[in-house]
CSV table of C-alpha atoms in Angstrom, one decimal:
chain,number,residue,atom,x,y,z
A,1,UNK,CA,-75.5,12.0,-105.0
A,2,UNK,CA,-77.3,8.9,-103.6
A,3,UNK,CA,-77.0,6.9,-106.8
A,4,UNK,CA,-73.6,8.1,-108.0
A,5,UNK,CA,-72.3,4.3,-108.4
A,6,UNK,CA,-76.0,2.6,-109.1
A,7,UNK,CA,-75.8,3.3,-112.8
A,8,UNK,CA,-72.3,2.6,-112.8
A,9,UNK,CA,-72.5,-0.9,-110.5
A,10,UNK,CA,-75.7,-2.3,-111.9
A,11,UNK,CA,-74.0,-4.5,-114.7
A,12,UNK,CA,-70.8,-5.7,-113.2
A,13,UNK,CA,-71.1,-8.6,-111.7
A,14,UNK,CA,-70.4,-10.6,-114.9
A,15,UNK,CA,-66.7,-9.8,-114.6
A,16,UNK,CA,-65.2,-13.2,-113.4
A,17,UNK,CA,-64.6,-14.9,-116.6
A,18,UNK,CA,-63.8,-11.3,-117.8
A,19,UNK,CA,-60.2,-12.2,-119.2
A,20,UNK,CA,-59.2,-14.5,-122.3
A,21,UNK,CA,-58.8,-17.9,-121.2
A,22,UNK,CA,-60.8,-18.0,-118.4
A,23,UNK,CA,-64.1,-18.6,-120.4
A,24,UNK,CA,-63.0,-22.5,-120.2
A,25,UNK,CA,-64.6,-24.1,-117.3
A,26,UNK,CA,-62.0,-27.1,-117.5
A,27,UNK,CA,-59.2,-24.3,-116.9
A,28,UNK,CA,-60.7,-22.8,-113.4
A,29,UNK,CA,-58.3,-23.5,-110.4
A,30,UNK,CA,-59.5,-27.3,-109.0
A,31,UNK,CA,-60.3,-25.5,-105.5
A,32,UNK,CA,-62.7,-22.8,-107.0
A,33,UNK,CA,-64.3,-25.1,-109.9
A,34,UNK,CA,-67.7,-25.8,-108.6
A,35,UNK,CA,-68.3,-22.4,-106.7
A,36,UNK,CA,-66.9,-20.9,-110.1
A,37,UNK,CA,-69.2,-23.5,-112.0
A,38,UNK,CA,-72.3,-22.1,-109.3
A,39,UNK,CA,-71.6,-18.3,-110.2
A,40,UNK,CA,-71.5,-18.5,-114.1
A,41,UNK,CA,-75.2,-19.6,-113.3
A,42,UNK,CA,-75.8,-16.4,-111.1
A,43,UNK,CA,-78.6,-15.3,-113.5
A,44,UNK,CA,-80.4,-18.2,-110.7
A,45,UNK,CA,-80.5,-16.2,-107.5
A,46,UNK,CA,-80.1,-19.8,-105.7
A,47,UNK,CA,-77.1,-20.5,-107.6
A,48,UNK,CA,-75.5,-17.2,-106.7
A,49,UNK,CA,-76.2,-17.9,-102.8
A,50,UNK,CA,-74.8,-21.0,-103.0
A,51,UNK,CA,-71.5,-19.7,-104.7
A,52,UNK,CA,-70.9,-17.1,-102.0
A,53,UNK,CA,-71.4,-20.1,-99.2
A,54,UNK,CA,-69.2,-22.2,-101.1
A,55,UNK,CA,-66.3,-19.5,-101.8
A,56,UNK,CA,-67.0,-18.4,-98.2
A,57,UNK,CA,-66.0,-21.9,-96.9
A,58,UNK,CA,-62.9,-22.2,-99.6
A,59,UNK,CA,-62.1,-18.6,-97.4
A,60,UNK,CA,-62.6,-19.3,-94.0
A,61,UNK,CA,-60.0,-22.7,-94.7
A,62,UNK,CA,-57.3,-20.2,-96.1
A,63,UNK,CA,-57.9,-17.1,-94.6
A,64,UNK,CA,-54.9,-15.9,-96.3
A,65,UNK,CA,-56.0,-17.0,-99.9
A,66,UNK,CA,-56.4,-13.7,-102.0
A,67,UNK,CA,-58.2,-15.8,-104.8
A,68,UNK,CA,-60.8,-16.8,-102.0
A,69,UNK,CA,-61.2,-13.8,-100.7
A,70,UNK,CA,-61.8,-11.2,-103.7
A,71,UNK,CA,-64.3,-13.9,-104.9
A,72,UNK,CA,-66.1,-13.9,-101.6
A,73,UNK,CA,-65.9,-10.1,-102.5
A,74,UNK,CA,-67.6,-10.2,-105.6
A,75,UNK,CA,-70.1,-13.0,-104.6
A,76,UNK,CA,-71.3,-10.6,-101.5
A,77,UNK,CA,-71.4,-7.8,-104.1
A,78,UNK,CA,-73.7,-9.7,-106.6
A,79,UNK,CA,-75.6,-11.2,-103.8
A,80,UNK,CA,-76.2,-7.7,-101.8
A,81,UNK,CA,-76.9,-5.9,-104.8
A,82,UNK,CA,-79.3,-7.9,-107.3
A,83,UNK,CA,-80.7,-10.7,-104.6
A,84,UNK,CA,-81.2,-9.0,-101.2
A,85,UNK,CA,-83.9,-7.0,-100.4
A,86,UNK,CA,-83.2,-6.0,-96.7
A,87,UNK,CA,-81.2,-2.8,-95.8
A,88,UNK,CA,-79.4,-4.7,-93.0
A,89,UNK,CA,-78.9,-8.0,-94.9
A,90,UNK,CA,-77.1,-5.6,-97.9
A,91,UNK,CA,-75.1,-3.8,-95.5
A,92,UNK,CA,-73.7,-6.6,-94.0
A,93,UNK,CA,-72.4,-8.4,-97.1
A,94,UNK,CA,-71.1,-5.0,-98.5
A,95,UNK,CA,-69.2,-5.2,-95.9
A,96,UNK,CA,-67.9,-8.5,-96.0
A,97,UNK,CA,-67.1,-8.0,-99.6
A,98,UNK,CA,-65.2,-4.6,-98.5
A,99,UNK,CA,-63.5,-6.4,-96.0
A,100,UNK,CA,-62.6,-9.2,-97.8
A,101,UNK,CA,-61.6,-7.2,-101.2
A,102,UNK,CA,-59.0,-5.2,-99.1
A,103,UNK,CA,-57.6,-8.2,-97.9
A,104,UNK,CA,-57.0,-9.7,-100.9
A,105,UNK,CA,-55.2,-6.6,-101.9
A,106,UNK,CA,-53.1,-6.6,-98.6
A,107,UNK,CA,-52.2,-10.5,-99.2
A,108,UNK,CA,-52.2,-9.9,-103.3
A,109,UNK,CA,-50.9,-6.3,-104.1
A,110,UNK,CA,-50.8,-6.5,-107.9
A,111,UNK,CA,-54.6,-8.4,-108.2
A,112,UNK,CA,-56.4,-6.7,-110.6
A,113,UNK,CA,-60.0,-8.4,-108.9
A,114,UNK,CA,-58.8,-7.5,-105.0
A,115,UNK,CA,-58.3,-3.9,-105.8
A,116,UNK,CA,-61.6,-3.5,-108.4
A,117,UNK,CA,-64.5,-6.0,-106.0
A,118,UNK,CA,-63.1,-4.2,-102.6
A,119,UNK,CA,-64.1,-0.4,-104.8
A,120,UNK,CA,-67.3,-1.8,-105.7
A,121,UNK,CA,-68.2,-3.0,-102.0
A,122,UNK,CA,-66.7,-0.1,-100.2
A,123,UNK,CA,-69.0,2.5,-103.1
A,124,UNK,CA,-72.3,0.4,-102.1
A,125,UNK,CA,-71.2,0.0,-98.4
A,126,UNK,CA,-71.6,3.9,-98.0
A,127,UNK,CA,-74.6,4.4,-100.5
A,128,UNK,CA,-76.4,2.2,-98.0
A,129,UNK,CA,-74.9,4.0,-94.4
A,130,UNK,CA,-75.6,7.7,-95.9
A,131,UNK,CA,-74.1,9.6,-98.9
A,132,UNK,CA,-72.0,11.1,-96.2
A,133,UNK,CA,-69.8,8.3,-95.2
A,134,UNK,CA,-69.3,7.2,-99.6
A,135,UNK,CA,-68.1,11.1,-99.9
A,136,UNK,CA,-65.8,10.6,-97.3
A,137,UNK,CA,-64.4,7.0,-98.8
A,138,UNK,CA,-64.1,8.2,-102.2
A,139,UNK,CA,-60.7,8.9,-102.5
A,140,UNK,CA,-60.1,5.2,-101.5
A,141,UNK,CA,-62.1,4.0,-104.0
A,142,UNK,CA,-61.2,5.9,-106.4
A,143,UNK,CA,-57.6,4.3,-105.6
A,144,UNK,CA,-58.5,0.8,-105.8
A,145,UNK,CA,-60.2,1.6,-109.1
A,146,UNK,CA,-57.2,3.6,-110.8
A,147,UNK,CA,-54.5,0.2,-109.4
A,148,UNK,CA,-56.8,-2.1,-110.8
A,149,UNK,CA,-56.8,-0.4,-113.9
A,150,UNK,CA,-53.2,-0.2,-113.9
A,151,UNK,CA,-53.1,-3.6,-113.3
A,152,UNK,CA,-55.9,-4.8,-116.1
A,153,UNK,CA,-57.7,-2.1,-117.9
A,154,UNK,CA,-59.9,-4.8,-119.9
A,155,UNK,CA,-60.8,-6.5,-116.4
A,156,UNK,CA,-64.6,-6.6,-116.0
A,157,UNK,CA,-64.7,-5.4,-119.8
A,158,UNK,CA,-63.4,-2.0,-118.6
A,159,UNK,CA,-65.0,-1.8,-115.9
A,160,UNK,CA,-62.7,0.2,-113.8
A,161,UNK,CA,-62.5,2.7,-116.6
A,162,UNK,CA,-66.4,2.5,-116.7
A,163,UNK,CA,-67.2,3.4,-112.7
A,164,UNK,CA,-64.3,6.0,-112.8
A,165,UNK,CA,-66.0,7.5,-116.2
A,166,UNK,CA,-69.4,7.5,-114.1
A,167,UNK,CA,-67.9,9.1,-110.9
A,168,UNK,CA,-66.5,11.8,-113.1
A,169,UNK,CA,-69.9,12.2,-114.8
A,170,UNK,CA,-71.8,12.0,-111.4
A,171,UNK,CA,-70.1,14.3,-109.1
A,172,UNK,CA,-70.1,18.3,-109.3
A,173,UNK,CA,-67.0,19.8,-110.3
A,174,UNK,CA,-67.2,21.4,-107.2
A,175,UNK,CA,-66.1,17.4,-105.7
A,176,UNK,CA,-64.0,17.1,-108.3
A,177,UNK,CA,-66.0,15.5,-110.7
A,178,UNK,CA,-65.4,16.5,-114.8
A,179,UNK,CA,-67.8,15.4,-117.6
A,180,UNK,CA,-65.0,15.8,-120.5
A,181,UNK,CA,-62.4,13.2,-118.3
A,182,UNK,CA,-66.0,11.1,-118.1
A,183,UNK,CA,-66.2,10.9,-121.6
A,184,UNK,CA,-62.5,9.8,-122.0
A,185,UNK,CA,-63.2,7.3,-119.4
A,186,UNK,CA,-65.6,5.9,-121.2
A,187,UNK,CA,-64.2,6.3,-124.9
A,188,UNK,CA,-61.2,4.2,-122.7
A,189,UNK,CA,-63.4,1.6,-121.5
A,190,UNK,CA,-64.8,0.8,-125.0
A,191,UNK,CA,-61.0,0.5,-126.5
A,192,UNK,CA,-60.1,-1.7,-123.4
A,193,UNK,CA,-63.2,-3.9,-124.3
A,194,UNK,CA,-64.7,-3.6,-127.9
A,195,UNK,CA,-67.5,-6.0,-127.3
A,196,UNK,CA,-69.1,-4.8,-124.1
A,197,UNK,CA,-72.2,-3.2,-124.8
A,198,UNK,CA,-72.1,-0.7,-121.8
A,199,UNK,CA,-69.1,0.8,-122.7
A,200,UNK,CA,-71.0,2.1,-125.8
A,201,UNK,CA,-74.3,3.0,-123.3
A,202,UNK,CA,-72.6,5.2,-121.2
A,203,UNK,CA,-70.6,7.3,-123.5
A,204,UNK,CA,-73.7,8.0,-125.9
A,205,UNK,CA,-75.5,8.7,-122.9
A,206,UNK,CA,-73.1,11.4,-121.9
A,207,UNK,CA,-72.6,12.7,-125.3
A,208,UNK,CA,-76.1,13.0,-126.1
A,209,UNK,CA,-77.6,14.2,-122.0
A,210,UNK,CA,-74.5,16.6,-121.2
A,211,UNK,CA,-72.8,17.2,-124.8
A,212,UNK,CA,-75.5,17.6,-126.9
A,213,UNK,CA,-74.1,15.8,-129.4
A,214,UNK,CA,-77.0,13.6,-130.7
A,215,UNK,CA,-75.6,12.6,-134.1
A,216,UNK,CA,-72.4,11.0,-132.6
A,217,UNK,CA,-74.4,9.7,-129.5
A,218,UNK,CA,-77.2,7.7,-132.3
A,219,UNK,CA,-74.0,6.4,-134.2
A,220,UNK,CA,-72.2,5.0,-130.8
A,221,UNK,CA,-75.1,3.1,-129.6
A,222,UNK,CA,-75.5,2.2,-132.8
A,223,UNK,CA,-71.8,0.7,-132.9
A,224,UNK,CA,-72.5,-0.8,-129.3
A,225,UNK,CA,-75.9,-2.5,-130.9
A,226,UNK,CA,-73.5,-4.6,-133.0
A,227,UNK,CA,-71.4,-6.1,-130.6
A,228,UNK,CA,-71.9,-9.6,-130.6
A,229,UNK,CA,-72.3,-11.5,-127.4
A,230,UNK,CA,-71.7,-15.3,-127.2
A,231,UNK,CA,-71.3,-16.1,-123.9
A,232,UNK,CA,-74.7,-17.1,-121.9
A,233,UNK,CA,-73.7,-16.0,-119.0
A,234,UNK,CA,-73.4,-12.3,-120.2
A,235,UNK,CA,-76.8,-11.8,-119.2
A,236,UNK,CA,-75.7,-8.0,-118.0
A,237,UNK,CA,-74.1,-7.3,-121.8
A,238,UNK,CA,-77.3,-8.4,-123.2
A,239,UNK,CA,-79.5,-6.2,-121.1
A,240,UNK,CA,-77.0,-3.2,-122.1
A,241,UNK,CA,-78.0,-4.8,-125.7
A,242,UNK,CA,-82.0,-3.6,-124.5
A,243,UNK,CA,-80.9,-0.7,-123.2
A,244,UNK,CA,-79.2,0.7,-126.3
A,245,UNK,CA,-82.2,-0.4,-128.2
A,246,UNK,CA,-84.0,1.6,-126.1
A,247,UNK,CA,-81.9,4.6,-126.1
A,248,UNK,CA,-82.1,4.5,-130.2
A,249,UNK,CA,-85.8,4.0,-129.8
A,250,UNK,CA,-86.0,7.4,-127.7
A,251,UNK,CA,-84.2,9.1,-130.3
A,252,UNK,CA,-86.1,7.2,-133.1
A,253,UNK,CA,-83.5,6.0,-135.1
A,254,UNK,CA,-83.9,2.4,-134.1
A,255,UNK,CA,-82.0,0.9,-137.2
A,256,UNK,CA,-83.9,-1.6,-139.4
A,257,UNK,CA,-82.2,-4.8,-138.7
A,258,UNK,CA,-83.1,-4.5,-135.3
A,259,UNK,CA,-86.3,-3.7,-134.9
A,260,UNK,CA,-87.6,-7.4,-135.2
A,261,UNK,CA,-84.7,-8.5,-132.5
């Protein structure tokens, strides 16, 4: 139960620029540009600190700014989860994320990003305190996830769809949990967002680990393989890329054009 949303979490953080028109740097809201500028350059640990300082301090001016705040959200996620290596250190952004995620949902009720970063925060918040205290949040989270997905299902490539597909897959049906809705989730996530390789990583994962369906399993990772990422700063869509490779590989039936990629 420990790592029910590790799988699921590991790849999110490049959500941000998730949405058409916000790849264009020039676009950004004037107040966020050069912390939003910092975290498309998160791949450099120092550039992710400095974004979560600088959104932080956007925050702390405008304690009522729901933009500021579910980006101090995400930034603590990122930060806590791929940079910090002390228990206590993770903790405590978690739970400034959490904190700051739920209010951007109490100043912002119909943002997509408040309701999705404070799930994510308040998921990792309790796999660090004890499976215990995540089992009992769950249903929260769980709510923030289904809003957000209400709101924008191709936000974070459908990521909400994604992390409810994985807590589906991850919890006994005894908690509720239901492989077949996982699958859907995930067959979902990949309609919401046709080019994100993890869509297409988790559902042949599933299909091929729980359904035993290895032929359709191959041919989705294969479909996911194809995806074409542009954007440097996808550096999670590209390590779905290995993983799929990798998952082929297991199976042997790496195909051709790839195997000098």
């Amino acid at each position: 139960m420990k790592n029910i949303f590790a799988v699921a979490l590991i790849f999110l953080s490049g959500t941000l620029f998730a949405s058409p028109g916000m790849m264009d740097v020039s676009r950004l809201p004037d107040r966020f540009a050069k912390a939003d500028v910092a975290f498309l350059d998160r791949v450099n640990s120092g550039k992710a600190i400095e974004a979560l300082e600088l959104y932080r301090a956007i925050y702390s001016r405008i304690p009522k700014d729901s933009e500021a705040a579910w980006r101090v959200s995400m930034a603590c996620y990122f930060v806590g989860f791929n940079i910090s290596r002390n228990k206590d250190e993770r903790i405590k952004l978690f739970a400034e994320g959490r904190d700051a995620g739920l209010a951007a949902a109490e100043y912002n009720p119909i943002s997509t990003e408040a309701h999705f970063w404070a799930a994510v925060n308040m998921a990792l918040y309790g796999q660090e305190v004890g499976v215990l205290k995540m089992l009992f949040t769950l249903g929260a989270i769980k709510e923030h996830l289904e809003k957000s997905l209400e709101l924008d299902p191709k936000y974070a490539y459908g990521g909400a769809s994604r992390i409810l597909g994985k807590i589906d897959e991850s919890l006994p049906e005894v908690l509720g949990g239901s492989k077949e809705r996982a699958r859907r989730y995930y067959e979902k996530a990949i309609g919401y967002a046709p080019d994100e390789p993890l869509n297409y990583l988790f559902l042949a994962r599933i299909l091929k680990e729980h359904f035993k369906d290895k032929p359709r399993a191959i041919k989705v990772a294969s479909a996911g393989l194809d995806c074409k990422i542009e954007e440097p700063y996808r550096f999670e869509s590209f390590e779905a890329l290995r993983l799929l490779k990798e998952f082929l590989g297991d199976a042997g039936t790496v195909p051709e054009k790839y195997l000098k990629n």
